[in-house]
CSV table of C-alpha atoms and ligand atoms in Angstrom, one decimal:
chain,number,residue,atom,x,y,z
A,1,MET,CA,-30.6,-41.7,139.8
A,2,THR,CA,-31.5,-45.0,141.5
A,3,LYS,CA,-34.9,-45.7,139.8
A,4,GLY,CA,-36.4,-43.3,137.4
A,5,LEU,CA,-35.9,-39.6,136.8
A,6,LEU,CA,-38.3,-37.4,138.7
A,7,ASP,CA,-36.6,-34.0,138.8
A,8,ILE,CA,-33.4,-32.1,138.2
A,9,GLU,CA,-33.4,-30.6,141.7
A,10,ALA,CA,-32.4,-34.0,143.2
A,11,LEU,CA,-29.7,-34.8,140.7
A,12,ALA,CA,-26.1,-34.2,141.5
A,13,ARG,CA,-23.9,-32.4,139.0
A,14,PRO,CA,-21.9,-35.5,138.0
A,15,GLU,CA,-25.1,-37.4,137.2
A,16,ILE,CA,-26.2,-34.5,135.0
A,17,GLU,CA,-22.7,-34.5,133.4
A,18,SER,CA,-22.8,-38.2,132.6
A,19,LEU,CA,-26.2,-38.0,131.0
A,20,LEU,CA,-25.1,-35.1,128.9
A,21,GLU,CA,-22.0,-36.9,127.8
A,22,ARG,CA,-24.0,-40.0,126.9
A,23,ALA,CA,-26.4,-37.9,124.9
A,24,LYS,CA,-23.5,-36.5,123.0
A,25,TYR,CA,-22.5,-40.0,122.1
A,26,PHE,CA,-26.1,-40.6,120.7
A,27,GLN,CA,-26.2,-37.3,118.8
A,28,PRO,CA,-24.5,-38.5,115.5
A,29,LEU,CA,-26.9,-41.4,115.3
A,30,GLN,CA,-29.7,-39.0,114.6
A,31,GLN,CA,-28.0,-38.1,111.2
A,32,MET,CA,-27.3,-41.7,110.2
A,33,ARG,CA,-29.3,-43.8,107.7
A,34,ASP,CA,-29.7,-46.6,110.2
A,35,LYS,CA,-30.7,-44.9,113.5
A,36,ARG,CA,-31.5,-48.0,115.6
A,37,LEU,CA,-29.2,-49.6,118.1
A,38,GLU,CA,-29.9,-53.0,119.5
A,39,LEU,CA,-29.0,-52.1,123.0
A,40,HIS,CA,-32.2,-52.7,124.8
A,41,VAL,CA,-34.1,-55.2,122.7
A,42,GLY,CA,-37.1,-56.7,124.4
A,43,ARG,CA,-37.5,-53.9,126.9
A,44,LEU,CA,-40.8,-52.1,127.0
A,45,VAL,CA,-41.3,-48.4,127.7
A,46,VAL,CA,-44.9,-47.1,128.3
A,47,ASN,CA,-45.6,-43.4,127.7
A,48,LEU,CA,-48.6,-42.2,129.7
A,49,PHE,CA,-49.6,-38.7,128.8
A,50,PHE,CA,-52.4,-37.1,130.8
A,51,GLU,CA,-51.7,-33.7,129.2
A,52,SER,CA,-51.3,-32.6,125.6
A,53,SER,CA,-47.9,-33.1,124.1
A,54,THR,CA,-46.4,-33.3,120.6
A,55,ARG,CA,-42.6,-33.2,120.8
A,56,THR,CA,-42.1,-34.8,124.2
A,57,ARG,CA,-44.2,-37.8,123.7
A,58,ILE,CA,-43.0,-38.5,120.2
A,59,SER,CA,-39.4,-37.9,121.2
A,60,PHE,CA,-39.6,-40.4,124.1
A,61,GLU,CA,-41.2,-42.9,121.7
A,62,ILE,CA,-38.5,-42.5,119.1
A,63,ALA,CA,-35.7,-42.6,121.8
A,64,ALA,CA,-37.0,-45.9,123.1
A,65,ARG,CA,-37.1,-47.4,119.6
A,66,ARG,CA,-33.7,-46.1,118.7
A,67,LEU,CA,-32.4,-48.0,121.8
A,68,GLY,CA,-34.0,-51.2,120.3
A,69,ALA,CA,-36.8,-51.2,123.0
A,70,ASP,CA,-40.5,-51.3,122.3
A,71,ALA,CA,-42.6,-48.2,123.1
A,72,VAL,CA,-46.4,-47.8,123.5
A,73,SER,CA,-48.1,-44.5,124.1
A,74,ILE,CA,-51.4,-43.9,125.9
A,75,SER,CA,-53.1,-40.5,126.3
A,76,SER,CA,-55.8,-39.8,128.8
A,77,GLN,CA,-58.3,-39.1,126.0
A,78,GLY,CA,-59.6,-42.4,124.8
A,79,SER,CA,-58.3,-44.4,127.8
A,80,SER,CA,-60.1,-45.5,131.0
A,81,VAL,CA,-58.8,-42.4,132.7
A,82,SER,CA,-61.7,-40.6,131.1
A,83,LYS,CA,-64.0,-43.2,132.8
A,84,GLY,CA,-63.0,-42.0,136.2
A,85,GLU,CA,-60.3,-44.5,137.1
A,86,THR,CA,-57.8,-43.2,139.7
A,87,LEU,CA,-54.2,-42.4,138.7
A,88,LEU,CA,-52.9,-45.2,140.9
A,89,ASP,CA,-55.3,-47.7,139.4
A,90,THR,CA,-54.4,-46.7,135.9
A,91,VAL,CA,-50.7,-47.0,136.5
A,92,SER,CA,-51.0,-50.2,138.6
A,93,THR,CA,-52.9,-51.7,135.6
A,94,LEU,CA,-50.2,-50.7,133.2
A,95,SER,CA,-47.5,-52.0,135.6
A,96,ALA,CA,-49.2,-55.4,135.5
A,97,MET,CA,-48.3,-55.5,131.8
A,98,ARG,CA,-44.7,-55.5,133.0
A,99,PRO,CA,-43.2,-52.4,131.3
A,100,ASP,CA,-39.5,-51.7,132.2
A,101,ALA,CA,-40.2,-48.0,132.6
A,102,ILE,CA,-43.1,-45.6,132.6
A,103,VAL,CA,-42.8,-42.1,131.1
A,104,MET,CA,-45.5,-39.8,132.4
A,105,ARG,CA,-46.9,-36.3,132.0
A,106,HIS,CA,-49.5,-35.1,134.4
A,107,ALA,CA,-51.2,-31.8,135.2
A,108,ALA,CA,-50.7,-32.2,138.9
A,109,SER,CA,-47.3,-31.2,140.3
A,110,GLY,CA,-45.8,-34.2,142.2
A,111,ALA,CA,-47.9,-36.9,140.4
A,112,PRO,CA,-44.8,-38.9,139.2
A,113,HIS,CA,-43.3,-38.7,142.7
A,114,PHE,CA,-46.5,-40.1,144.2
A,115,LEU,CA,-46.5,-43.0,141.8
A,116,ALA,CA,-42.8,-43.7,142.3
A,117,ARG,CA,-43.5,-44.1,146.1
A,118,HIS,CA,-46.2,-46.7,145.4
A,119,LEU,CA,-44.9,-48.7,142.5
A,120,PRO,CA,-41.7,-50.7,142.0
A,121,ILE,CA,-41.3,-49.6,138.4
A,122,PRO,CA,-39.0,-46.7,137.3
A,123,ILE,CA,-41.0,-43.5,136.5
A,124,ILE,CA,-39.6,-40.8,134.2
A,125,ASN,CA,-41.2,-37.4,134.6
A,126,ALA,CA,-42.1,-35.9,131.3
A,127,GLY,CA,-43.6,-32.8,132.9
A,128,ASP,CA,-45.6,-32.5,136.1
A,129,GLY,CA,-47.9,-29.5,136.4
A,130,GLN,CA,-45.8,-26.4,137.0
A,131,HIS,CA,-43.2,-28.3,138.9
A,132,GLU,CA,-40.5,-29.9,136.7
A,133,HIS,CA,-39.7,-31.1,133.2
A,134,PRO,CA,-36.2,-32.7,133.7
A,135,THR,CA,-35.5,-34.0,130.2
A,136,GLN,CA,-36.3,-30.6,128.8
A,137,ALA,CA,-33.6,-29.0,131.0
A,138,LEU,CA,-31.2,-31.7,129.9
A,139,LEU,CA,-31.8,-31.2,126.2
A,140,ASP,CA,-31.5,-27.5,126.7
A,141,ALA,CA,-28.2,-27.9,128.5
A,142,ARG,CA,-27.0,-30.3,125.7
A,143,THR,CA,-28.0,-27.6,123.1
A,144,ILE,CA,-26.2,-24.8,125.0
A,145,LEU,CA,-23.1,-27.0,125.2
A,146,ASP,CA,-23.2,-27.6,121.4
A,147,ASN,CA,-22.8,-23.8,121.1
A,148,ARG,CA,-20.5,-22.9,124.0
A,149,PRO,CA,-17.5,-24.7,125.6
A,150,SER,CA,-19.0,-24.8,129.1
A,151,LEU,CA,-22.0,-23.6,131.1
A,152,GLU,CA,-19.8,-21.9,133.8
A,153,GLY,CA,-20.1,-18.1,133.8
A,154,LEU,CA,-22.7,-17.9,131.1
A,155,ARG,CA,-25.4,-15.3,131.4
A,156,VAL,CA,-28.8,-16.9,130.6
A,157,ALA,CA,-32.0,-15.0,130.4
A,158,ILE,CA,-35.3,-16.9,130.9
A,159,ILE,CA,-38.2,-14.7,129.7
A,160,GLY,CA,-41.9,-15.1,129.9
A,161,ASP,CA,-44.3,-17.0,132.2
A,162,ILE,CA,-41.8,-18.3,134.7
A,163,LEU,CA,-44.5,-18.9,137.5
A,164,HIS,CA,-46.4,-21.6,135.6
A,165,SER,CA,-43.4,-23.1,133.8
A,166,ARG,CA,-41.9,-26.5,134.7
A,167,VAL,CA,-39.4,-25.9,131.9
A,168,ALA,CA,-38.1,-22.8,133.7
A,169,ARG,CA,-38.0,-24.6,137.1
A,170,SER,CA,-35.9,-27.5,135.8
A,171,ASN,CA,-33.6,-25.2,133.9
A,172,ILE,CA,-33.1,-23.0,136.9
A,173,HIS,CA,-32.1,-26.0,139.0
A,174,LEU,CA,-29.8,-27.4,136.4
A,175,LEU,CA,-28.1,-24.2,135.3
A,176,SER,CA,-27.5,-22.9,138.8
A,177,LYS,CA,-25.7,-26.2,139.7
A,178,PHE,CA,-23.2,-25.2,137.0
A,179,GLY,CA,-22.6,-21.6,138.1
A,180,VAL,CA,-24.7,-19.9,135.5
A,181,ASP,CA,-25.7,-16.3,136.0
A,182,LEU,CA,-29.5,-16.5,135.6
A,183,VAL,CA,-31.8,-13.6,134.9
A,184,LEU,CA,-35.6,-14.2,135.1
A,185,CYS,CA,-37.8,-11.7,133.3
A,186,GLY,CA,-41.5,-11.2,132.6
A,187,PRO,CA,-44.5,-9.3,133.9
A,188,ALA,CA,-44.5,-9.1,137.8
A,189,PRO,CA,-47.5,-11.4,138.3
A,190,LEU,CA,-45.7,-14.1,136.2
A,191,VAL,CA,-42.3,-13.6,137.7
A,192,PRO,CA,-42.8,-13.1,141.5
A,193,GLN,CA,-39.8,-12.0,143.6
A,194,GLU,CA,-39.8,-15.3,145.6
A,195,LEU,CA,-38.4,-17.1,142.6
A,196,LYS,CA,-35.0,-15.5,143.2
A,197,HIS,CA,-34.6,-17.7,146.3
A,198,MET,CA,-35.0,-20.9,144.2
A,199,ALA,CA,-31.3,-21.3,143.6
A,200,PRO,CA,-28.0,-19.5,143.8
A,201,GLY,CA,-27.2,-17.0,141.0
A,202,VAL,CA,-30.8,-16.0,140.2
A,203,THR,CA,-31.8,-12.4,139.7
A,204,ILE,CA,-35.1,-10.9,138.6
A,205,THR,CA,-36.1,-8.0,136.3
A,206,HIS,CA,-39.3,-6.9,134.8
A,207,ASP,CA,-37.6,-5.0,132.0
A,208,ILE,CA,-36.8,-7.2,129.0
A,209,ARG,CA,-34.1,-4.8,127.8
A,210,GLU,CA,-32.2,-5.3,131.0
A,211,ALA,CA,-32.6,-9.1,130.8
A,212,LEU,CA,-31.3,-9.2,127.2
A,213,ARG,CA,-28.3,-6.9,127.6
A,214,GLU,CA,-25.0,-8.8,127.1
A,215,THR,CA,-26.7,-12.1,127.5
A,216,ASP,CA,-25.3,-15.3,126.0
A,217,ILE,CA,-28.4,-17.5,126.0
A,218,ILE,CA,-32.1,-16.4,125.6
A,219,MET,CA,-34.8,-18.8,126.6
A,220,MET,CA,-38.3,-17.7,125.6
A,221,LEU,CA,-41.4,-19.2,127.2
A,222,ARG,CA,-45.0,-19.5,126.2
A,223,VAL,CA,-47.6,-17.9,128.4
A,224,GLN,CA,-49.3,-21.0,129.9
A,225,LEU,CA,-52.9,-19.8,129.7
A,226,GLU,CA,-54.1,-23.4,130.6
A,227,ARG,CA,-52.5,-22.9,134.1
A,228,GLN,CA,-54.0,-19.5,134.8
A,229,ASN,CA,-57.5,-18.7,136.1
A,230,GLU,CA,-57.4,-15.0,135.5
A,231,THR,CA,-57.4,-13.7,131.9
A,232,SER,CA,-53.9,-12.7,131.2
A,233,PHE,CA,-52.5,-9.7,129.2
A,234,PRO,CA,-53.9,-9.0,125.8
A,235,ALA,CA,-51.6,-10.6,123.2
A,236,GLY,CA,-50.6,-7.3,121.6
A,237,GLU,CA,-49.6,-5.7,124.9
A,238,TYR,CA,-47.6,-8.8,126.0
A,239,SER,CA,-45.6,-8.9,122.8
A,240,ARG,CA,-44.9,-5.2,123.0
A,241,PHE,CA,-43.4,-5.5,126.5
A,242,TYR,CA,-42.1,-9.1,126.6
A,243,GLY,CA,-41.8,-10.3,123.1
A,244,LEU,CA,-38.4,-11.1,121.5
A,245,ARG,CA,-37.9,-9.2,118.2
A,246,ALA,CA,-34.9,-8.3,116.1
A,247,ASP,CA,-34.7,-4.8,117.7
A,248,ASN,CA,-34.3,-6.0,121.3
A,249,LEU,CA,-32.3,-9.1,120.4
A,250,ALA,CA,-29.7,-6.7,119.2
A,251,LEU,CA,-29.0,-5.9,122.9
A,252,ALA,CA,-27.7,-9.4,123.6
A,253,LYS,CA,-24.2,-10.6,122.8
A,254,PRO,CA,-23.7,-10.7,119.0
A,255,ASP,CA,-23.4,-14.5,119.1
A,256,ALA,CA,-26.3,-15.0,121.6
A,257,ILE,CA,-28.5,-18.0,120.8
A,258,VAL,CA,-32.3,-18.0,121.0
A,259,MET,CA,-34.1,-21.0,122.5
A,260,HIS,CA,-37.8,-22.0,123.0
A,261,PRO,CA,-39.1,-25.3,124.4
A,262,GLY,CA,-42.1,-25.1,122.1
A,263,PRO,CA,-44.9,-24.9,121.3
A,264,MET,CA,-44.3,-21.3,120.3
A,265,ASN,CA,-46.9,-18.6,120.0
A,266,ARG,CA,-45.4,-16.7,117.1
A,267,GLY,CA,-46.1,-12.9,117.3
A,268,ARG,CA,-46.6,-13.2,121.1
A,269,GLU,CA,-43.4,-14.2,123.0
A,270,ILE,CA,-41.3,-14.4,119.8
A,271,SER,CA,-41.4,-12.8,116.4
A,272,THR,CA,-41.4,-15.0,113.3
A,273,GLU,CA,-38.2,-13.2,112.1
A,274,VAL,CA,-36.3,-14.2,115.2
A,275,ALA,CA,-37.8,-17.7,115.5
A,276,ASP,CA,-36.7,-18.5,112.0
A,277,SER,CA,-33.3,-16.6,112.1
A,278,SER,CA,-29.8,-18.2,112.2
A,279,ARG,CA,-29.7,-17.3,115.9
A,280,SER,CA,-32.5,-19.7,116.7
A,281,VAL,CA,-31.6,-23.2,117.9
A,282,ILE,CA,-35.2,-24.2,118.5
A,283,LEU,CA,-35.1,-27.1,116.1
A,284,SER,CA,-31.7,-28.3,117.4
A,285,GLN,CA,-33.4,-28.5,120.8
A,286,VAL,CA,-36.0,-30.8,119.3
A,287,GLU,CA,-33.4,-32.9,117.7
A,288,ASN,CA,-31.3,-33.1,120.8
A,289,GLY,CA,-34.4,-34.2,122.7
A,290,ILE,CA,-34.0,-37.7,121.2
A,291,ALA,CA,-30.4,-38.1,122.1
A,292,VAL,CA,-31.0,-36.9,125.7
A,293,ARG,CA,-34.0,-39.2,126.2
A,294,MET,CA,-32.0,-42.1,124.8
A,295,ALA,CA,-29.4,-41.4,127.5
A,296,VAL,CA,-32.1,-41.1,130.2
A,297,LEU,CA,-33.9,-44.3,129.1
A,298,GLU,CA,-30.7,-46.2,128.9
A,299,LYS,CA,-29.8,-45.3,132.4
A,300,VAL,CA,-33.2,-46.3,133.7
A,301,LEU,CA,-33.4,-49.5,131.7
A,302,GLN,CA,-30.0,-50.7,132.9
B,22,NCD,C1,-43.4,-27.4,127.5
B,22,NCD,C2,-44.2,-28.1,128.5
B,22,NCD,O1,-45.1,-28.9,128.2
B,22,NCD,O2,-43.9,-27.9,129.6
B,22,NCD,N1,-43.3,-28.0,126.2
B,22,NCD,C3,-42.5,-29.0,126.0
B,22,NCD,O3,-42.5,-30.0,126.7
B,22,NCD,N2,-41.5,-28.8,125.1
B,22,NCD,C4,-43.7,-25.9,127.5
B,22,NCD,C5,-45.0,-25.4,127.1
B,22,NCD,O4,-46.0,-26.1,127.1
B,22,NCD,O5,-45.1,-24.2,126.9
């Protein structure tokens, strides 16, 4: 990682390992009374969100502050983006205010890569269209490693709308670099066969029971209706075939953990019973997001 963090695909395994180790160092801080370190006092992180976000934006903001840096957040609603300014002009304007890093989320795949080519400032990708969401994959890996000694040889099922999911893409790149056995599952239009060529170790099934059988880790995904033109499956039908419930969760390993990047659609891809069960690590994912983003920001601010 020379400048910012644009995607997982371009990261080498040792770079991922060092970010995950550093995140582990920051984890206990989240439980302490005084959560702020004075490591990067006077540095400025600007969060620029052109798409809705709750956990990612707040998490980056908190992470920057816990490193001692200042953080400001701007969303496209209420900024001059809604007055027709181009992306490059908006970001050049912000760069003139001399931030030390820009965290950005954008609906267009490749938007952060485009800016990184045109601006001298480090850009951290907080989700670009359906392409990548690198810090989500890092926090997911941190959460898995809190529950398993290593990633090697694990069986991970990613279930839902893989086609439109930047979370799935970043996770596929990361997990395949660590020798994970990856099963992608969902309705055929949302899990096309080409995806199996994305990385080594990827297989595809459209049968959730097959995906869940003997699996160690289950990652459920939301159906991303905002990225689909066609009306998708009726909610009831989707949950019947691709929803995770106590009855099909029983097919997984007895100690399998259930993950979801959020926001969840309860009753659609995941039942409330499962989401709130002891098998769910969904809130640990959120908590780990801060430690992981501290590690990423620290690397970029150095
Ligand atoms: C995801 C996203 O925005 O890509 N959410 C997140 O960042 N935790 C997934 C989603 O929107 O379904």
